Short mmCIF file of C-alpha atoms in Angstrom, two decimals:
data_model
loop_
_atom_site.label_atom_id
_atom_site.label_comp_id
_atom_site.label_asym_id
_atom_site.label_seq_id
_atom_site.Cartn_x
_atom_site.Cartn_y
_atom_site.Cartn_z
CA UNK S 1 89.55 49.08 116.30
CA UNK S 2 92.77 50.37 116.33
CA UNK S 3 94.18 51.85 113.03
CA UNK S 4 97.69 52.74 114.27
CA UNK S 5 100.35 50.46 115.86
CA UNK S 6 101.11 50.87 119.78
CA UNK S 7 104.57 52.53 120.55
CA UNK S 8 106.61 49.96 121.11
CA UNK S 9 108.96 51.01 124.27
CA UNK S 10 112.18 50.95 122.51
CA UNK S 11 110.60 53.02 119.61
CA UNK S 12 112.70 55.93 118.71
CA UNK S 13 110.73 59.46 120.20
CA UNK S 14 111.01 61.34 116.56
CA UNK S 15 110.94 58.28 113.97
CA UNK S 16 112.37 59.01 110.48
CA UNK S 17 108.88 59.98 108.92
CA UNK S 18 108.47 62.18 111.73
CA UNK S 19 111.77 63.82 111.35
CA UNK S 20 110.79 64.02 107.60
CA UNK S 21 107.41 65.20 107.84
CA UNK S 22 109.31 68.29 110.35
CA UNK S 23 111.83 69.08 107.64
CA UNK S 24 109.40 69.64 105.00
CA UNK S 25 107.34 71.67 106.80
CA UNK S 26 110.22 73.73 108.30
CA UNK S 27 111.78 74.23 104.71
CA UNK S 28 107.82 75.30 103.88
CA UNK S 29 108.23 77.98 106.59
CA UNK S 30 111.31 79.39 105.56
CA UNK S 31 110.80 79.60 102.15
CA UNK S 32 107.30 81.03 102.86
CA UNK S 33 109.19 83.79 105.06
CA UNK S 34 111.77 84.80 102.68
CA UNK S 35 109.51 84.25 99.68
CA UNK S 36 106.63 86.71 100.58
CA UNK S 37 109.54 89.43 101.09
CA UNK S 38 110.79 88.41 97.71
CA UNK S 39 107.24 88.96 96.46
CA UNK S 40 106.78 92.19 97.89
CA UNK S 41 109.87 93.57 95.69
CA UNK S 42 109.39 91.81 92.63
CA UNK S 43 105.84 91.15 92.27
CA UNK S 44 103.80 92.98 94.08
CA UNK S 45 102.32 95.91 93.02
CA UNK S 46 101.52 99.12 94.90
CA UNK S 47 103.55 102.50 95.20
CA UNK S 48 106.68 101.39 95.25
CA UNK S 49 108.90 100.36 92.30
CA UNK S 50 108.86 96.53 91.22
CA UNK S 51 112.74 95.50 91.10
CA UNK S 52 114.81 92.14 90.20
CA UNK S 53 115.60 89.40 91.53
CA UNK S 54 119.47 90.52 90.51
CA UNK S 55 118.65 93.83 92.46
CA UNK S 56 117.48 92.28 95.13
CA UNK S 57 119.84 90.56 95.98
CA UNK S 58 122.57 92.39 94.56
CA UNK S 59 121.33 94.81 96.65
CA UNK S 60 125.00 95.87 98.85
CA UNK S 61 125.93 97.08 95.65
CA UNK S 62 123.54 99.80 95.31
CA UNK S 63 125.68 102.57 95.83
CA UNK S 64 127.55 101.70 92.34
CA UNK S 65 124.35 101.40 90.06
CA UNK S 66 124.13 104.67 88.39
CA UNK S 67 120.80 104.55 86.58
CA UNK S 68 118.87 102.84 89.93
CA UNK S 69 115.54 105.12 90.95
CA UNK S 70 112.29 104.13 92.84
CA UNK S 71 109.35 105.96 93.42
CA UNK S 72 108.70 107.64 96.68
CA UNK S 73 106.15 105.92 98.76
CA UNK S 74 104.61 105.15 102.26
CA UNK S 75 105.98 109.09 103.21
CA UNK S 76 109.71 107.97 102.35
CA UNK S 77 111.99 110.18 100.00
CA UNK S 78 113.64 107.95 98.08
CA UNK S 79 115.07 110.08 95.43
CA UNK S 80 117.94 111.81 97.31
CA UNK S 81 118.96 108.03 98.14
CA UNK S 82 117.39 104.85 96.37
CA UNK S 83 119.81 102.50 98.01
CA UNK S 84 116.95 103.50 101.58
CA UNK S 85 114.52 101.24 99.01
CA UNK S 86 116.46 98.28 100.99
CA UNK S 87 116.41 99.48 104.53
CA UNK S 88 113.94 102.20 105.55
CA UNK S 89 112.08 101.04 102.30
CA UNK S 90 111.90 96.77 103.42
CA UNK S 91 109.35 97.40 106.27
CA UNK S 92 106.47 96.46 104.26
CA UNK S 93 108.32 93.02 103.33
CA UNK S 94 109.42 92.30 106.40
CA UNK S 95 106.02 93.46 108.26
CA UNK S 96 104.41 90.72 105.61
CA UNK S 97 107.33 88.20 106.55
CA UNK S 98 106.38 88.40 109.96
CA UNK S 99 103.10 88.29 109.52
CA UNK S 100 103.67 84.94 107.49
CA UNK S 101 105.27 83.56 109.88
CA UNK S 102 102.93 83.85 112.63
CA UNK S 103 99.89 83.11 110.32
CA UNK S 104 101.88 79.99 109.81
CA UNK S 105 102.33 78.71 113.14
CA UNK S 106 98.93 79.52 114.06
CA UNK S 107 98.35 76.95 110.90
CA UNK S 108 100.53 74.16 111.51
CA UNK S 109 99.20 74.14 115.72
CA UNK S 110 96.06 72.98 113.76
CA UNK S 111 98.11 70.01 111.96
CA UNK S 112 99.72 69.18 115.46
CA UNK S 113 95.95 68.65 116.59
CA UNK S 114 96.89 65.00 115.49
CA UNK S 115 99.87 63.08 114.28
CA UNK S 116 98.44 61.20 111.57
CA UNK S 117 94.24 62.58 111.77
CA UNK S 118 93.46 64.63 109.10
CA UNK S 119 91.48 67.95 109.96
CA UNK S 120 88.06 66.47 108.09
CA UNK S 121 87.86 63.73 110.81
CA UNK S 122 89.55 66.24 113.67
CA UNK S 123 88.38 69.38 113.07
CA UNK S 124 89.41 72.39 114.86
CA UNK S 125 86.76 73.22 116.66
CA UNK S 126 87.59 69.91 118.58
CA UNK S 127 90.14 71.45 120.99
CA UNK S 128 88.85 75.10 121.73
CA UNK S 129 91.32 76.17 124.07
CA UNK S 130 93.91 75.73 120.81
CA UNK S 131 91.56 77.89 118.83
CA UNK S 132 91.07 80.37 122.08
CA UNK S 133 94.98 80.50 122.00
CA UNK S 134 94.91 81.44 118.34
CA UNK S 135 92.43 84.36 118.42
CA UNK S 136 94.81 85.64 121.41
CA UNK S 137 97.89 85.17 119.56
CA UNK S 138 96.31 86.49 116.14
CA UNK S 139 95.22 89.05 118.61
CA UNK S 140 98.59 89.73 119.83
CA UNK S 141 99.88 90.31 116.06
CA UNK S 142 97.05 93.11 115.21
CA UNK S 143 97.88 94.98 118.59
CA UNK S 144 101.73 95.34 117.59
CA UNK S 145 100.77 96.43 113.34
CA UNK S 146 98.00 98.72 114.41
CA UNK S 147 99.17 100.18 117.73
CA UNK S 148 100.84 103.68 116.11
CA UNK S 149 103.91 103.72 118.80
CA UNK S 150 103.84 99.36 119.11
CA UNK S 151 104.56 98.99 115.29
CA UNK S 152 107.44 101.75 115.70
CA UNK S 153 109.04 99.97 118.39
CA UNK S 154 108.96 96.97 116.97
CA UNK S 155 109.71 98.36 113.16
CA UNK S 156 107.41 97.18 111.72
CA UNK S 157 103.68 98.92 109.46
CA UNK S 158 100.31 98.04 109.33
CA UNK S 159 99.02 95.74 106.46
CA UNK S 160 96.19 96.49 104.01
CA UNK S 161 93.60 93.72 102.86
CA UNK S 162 95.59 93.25 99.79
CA UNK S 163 98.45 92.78 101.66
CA UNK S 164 96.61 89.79 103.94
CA UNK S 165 95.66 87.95 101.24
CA UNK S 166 99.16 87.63 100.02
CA UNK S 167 100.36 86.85 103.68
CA UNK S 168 97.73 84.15 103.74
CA UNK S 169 98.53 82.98 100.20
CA UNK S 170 101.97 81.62 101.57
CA UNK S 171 100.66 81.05 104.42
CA UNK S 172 97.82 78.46 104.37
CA UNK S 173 99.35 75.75 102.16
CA UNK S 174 101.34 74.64 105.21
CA UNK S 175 97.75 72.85 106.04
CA UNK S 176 98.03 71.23 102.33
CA UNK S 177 101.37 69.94 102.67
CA UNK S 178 100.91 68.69 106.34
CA UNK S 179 97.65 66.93 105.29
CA UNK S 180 99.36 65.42 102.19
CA UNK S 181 101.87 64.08 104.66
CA UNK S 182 99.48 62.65 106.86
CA UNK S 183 97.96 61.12 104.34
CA UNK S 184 100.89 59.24 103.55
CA UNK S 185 101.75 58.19 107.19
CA UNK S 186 98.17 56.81 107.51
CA UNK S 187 98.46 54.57 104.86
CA UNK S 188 102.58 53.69 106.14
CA UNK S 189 100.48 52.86 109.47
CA UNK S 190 97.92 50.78 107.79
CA UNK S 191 100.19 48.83 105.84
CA UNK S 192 102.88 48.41 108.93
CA UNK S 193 100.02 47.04 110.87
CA UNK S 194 98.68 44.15 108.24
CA UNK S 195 102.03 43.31 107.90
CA UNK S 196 102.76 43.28 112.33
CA UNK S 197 98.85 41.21 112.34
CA UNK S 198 99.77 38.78 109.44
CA UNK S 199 103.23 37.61 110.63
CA UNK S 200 101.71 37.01 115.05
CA UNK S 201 98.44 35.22 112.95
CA UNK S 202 101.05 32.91 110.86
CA UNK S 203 102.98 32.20 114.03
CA UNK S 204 100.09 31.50 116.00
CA UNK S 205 98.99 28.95 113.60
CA UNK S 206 102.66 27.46 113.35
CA UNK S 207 102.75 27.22 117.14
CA UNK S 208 99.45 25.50 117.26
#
């Protein structure tokens, strides 16, 4: 029994749900990217110096505070120059932002497993060349952090425990949100189709 309408052929490609559904999720992601390295220098605590949200982003000012100090941490003298906190210093934050974003697209290729089925009735383990392509890609990730002369090229330090469950604490709701969503084009479906079987069963019975 179907549950969901056929396509009709002059159906637009990305309907207006569809293009909604995409800009939540996208907003998600970037607010998930930026707000993990928001995290890491406000909230999160380790060797380095919790700061505010007014430093942080006041931060091209730096040079003018007069009374600004961090601790040193992670090998890097910040006490000749605090205003390094917010460029050798970000490499943590942006190691983590990274990481969130990758941890999130791994996520949301698991929502794409189906438009409207929710992971319960689909579950990943369903399509194991996806999963395959995730353990390679997660794969990928841990080579570049942990890889001494990788994570220099690419600027970037490996991540404690700690640090993963924070990446995966911004990380994983994407599933939440995307299965809310679904929820609410499943039942958009549902009602659509009553609606599509009532009015051909009312003008079948007009036409007979």
């Amino acid at each position: 029994i179907m549950k969901k309408l056929p396509r009709r052929a002059d159906d637009n490609l990305i309907t207006p749900w569809v293009f909604f559904r995409y800009m939540v999720v996208g907003i998600y992601v970037g607010f998930a990217c930026v707000g993990v390295f928001a995290y890491w220098y406000m909230y999160y605590e380790s060797d380095h110096t919790n700061i505010s949200w007014e430093q942080l982003t006041g931060w091209g000012h730096c040079s003018t505070w007069t009374d600004f100090k961090v601790n040193d941490f992670d090998g890097l003298d910040m006490q000749t120059d605090p205003c390094k906190y917010f460029t050798d210093g970000k490499v943590k934050a942006s190691t983590m932002s990274l990481s969130v974003l990758v941890a999130i697209e791994m996520f949301n290729a698991l929502n794409a497993l189906s438009e409207d089925g929710s992971l319960v009735t689909m579950p990943p383990w369903s399509n194991p060349y996806l999963l395959l392509a995730m353990v390679v890609s997660f794969g990928m990730h841990f080579v570049i952090l942990y890889v001494d002369f990788l994570a220099d090229m690419f600027n970037v330090t490996p991540l404690d425990w700690d640090e993963w469950k924070v990446v995966l604490a911004f990380s994983l709701p994407v599933i939440f949100i995307d299965e809310i969503l679904k929820f609410v084009g499943r039942k958009m479906s549902e009602k659509e189709l009553k609606q599509r079987m009532s009015g051909e069963l009312n003008g079948a019975k007009k036409n007979q």
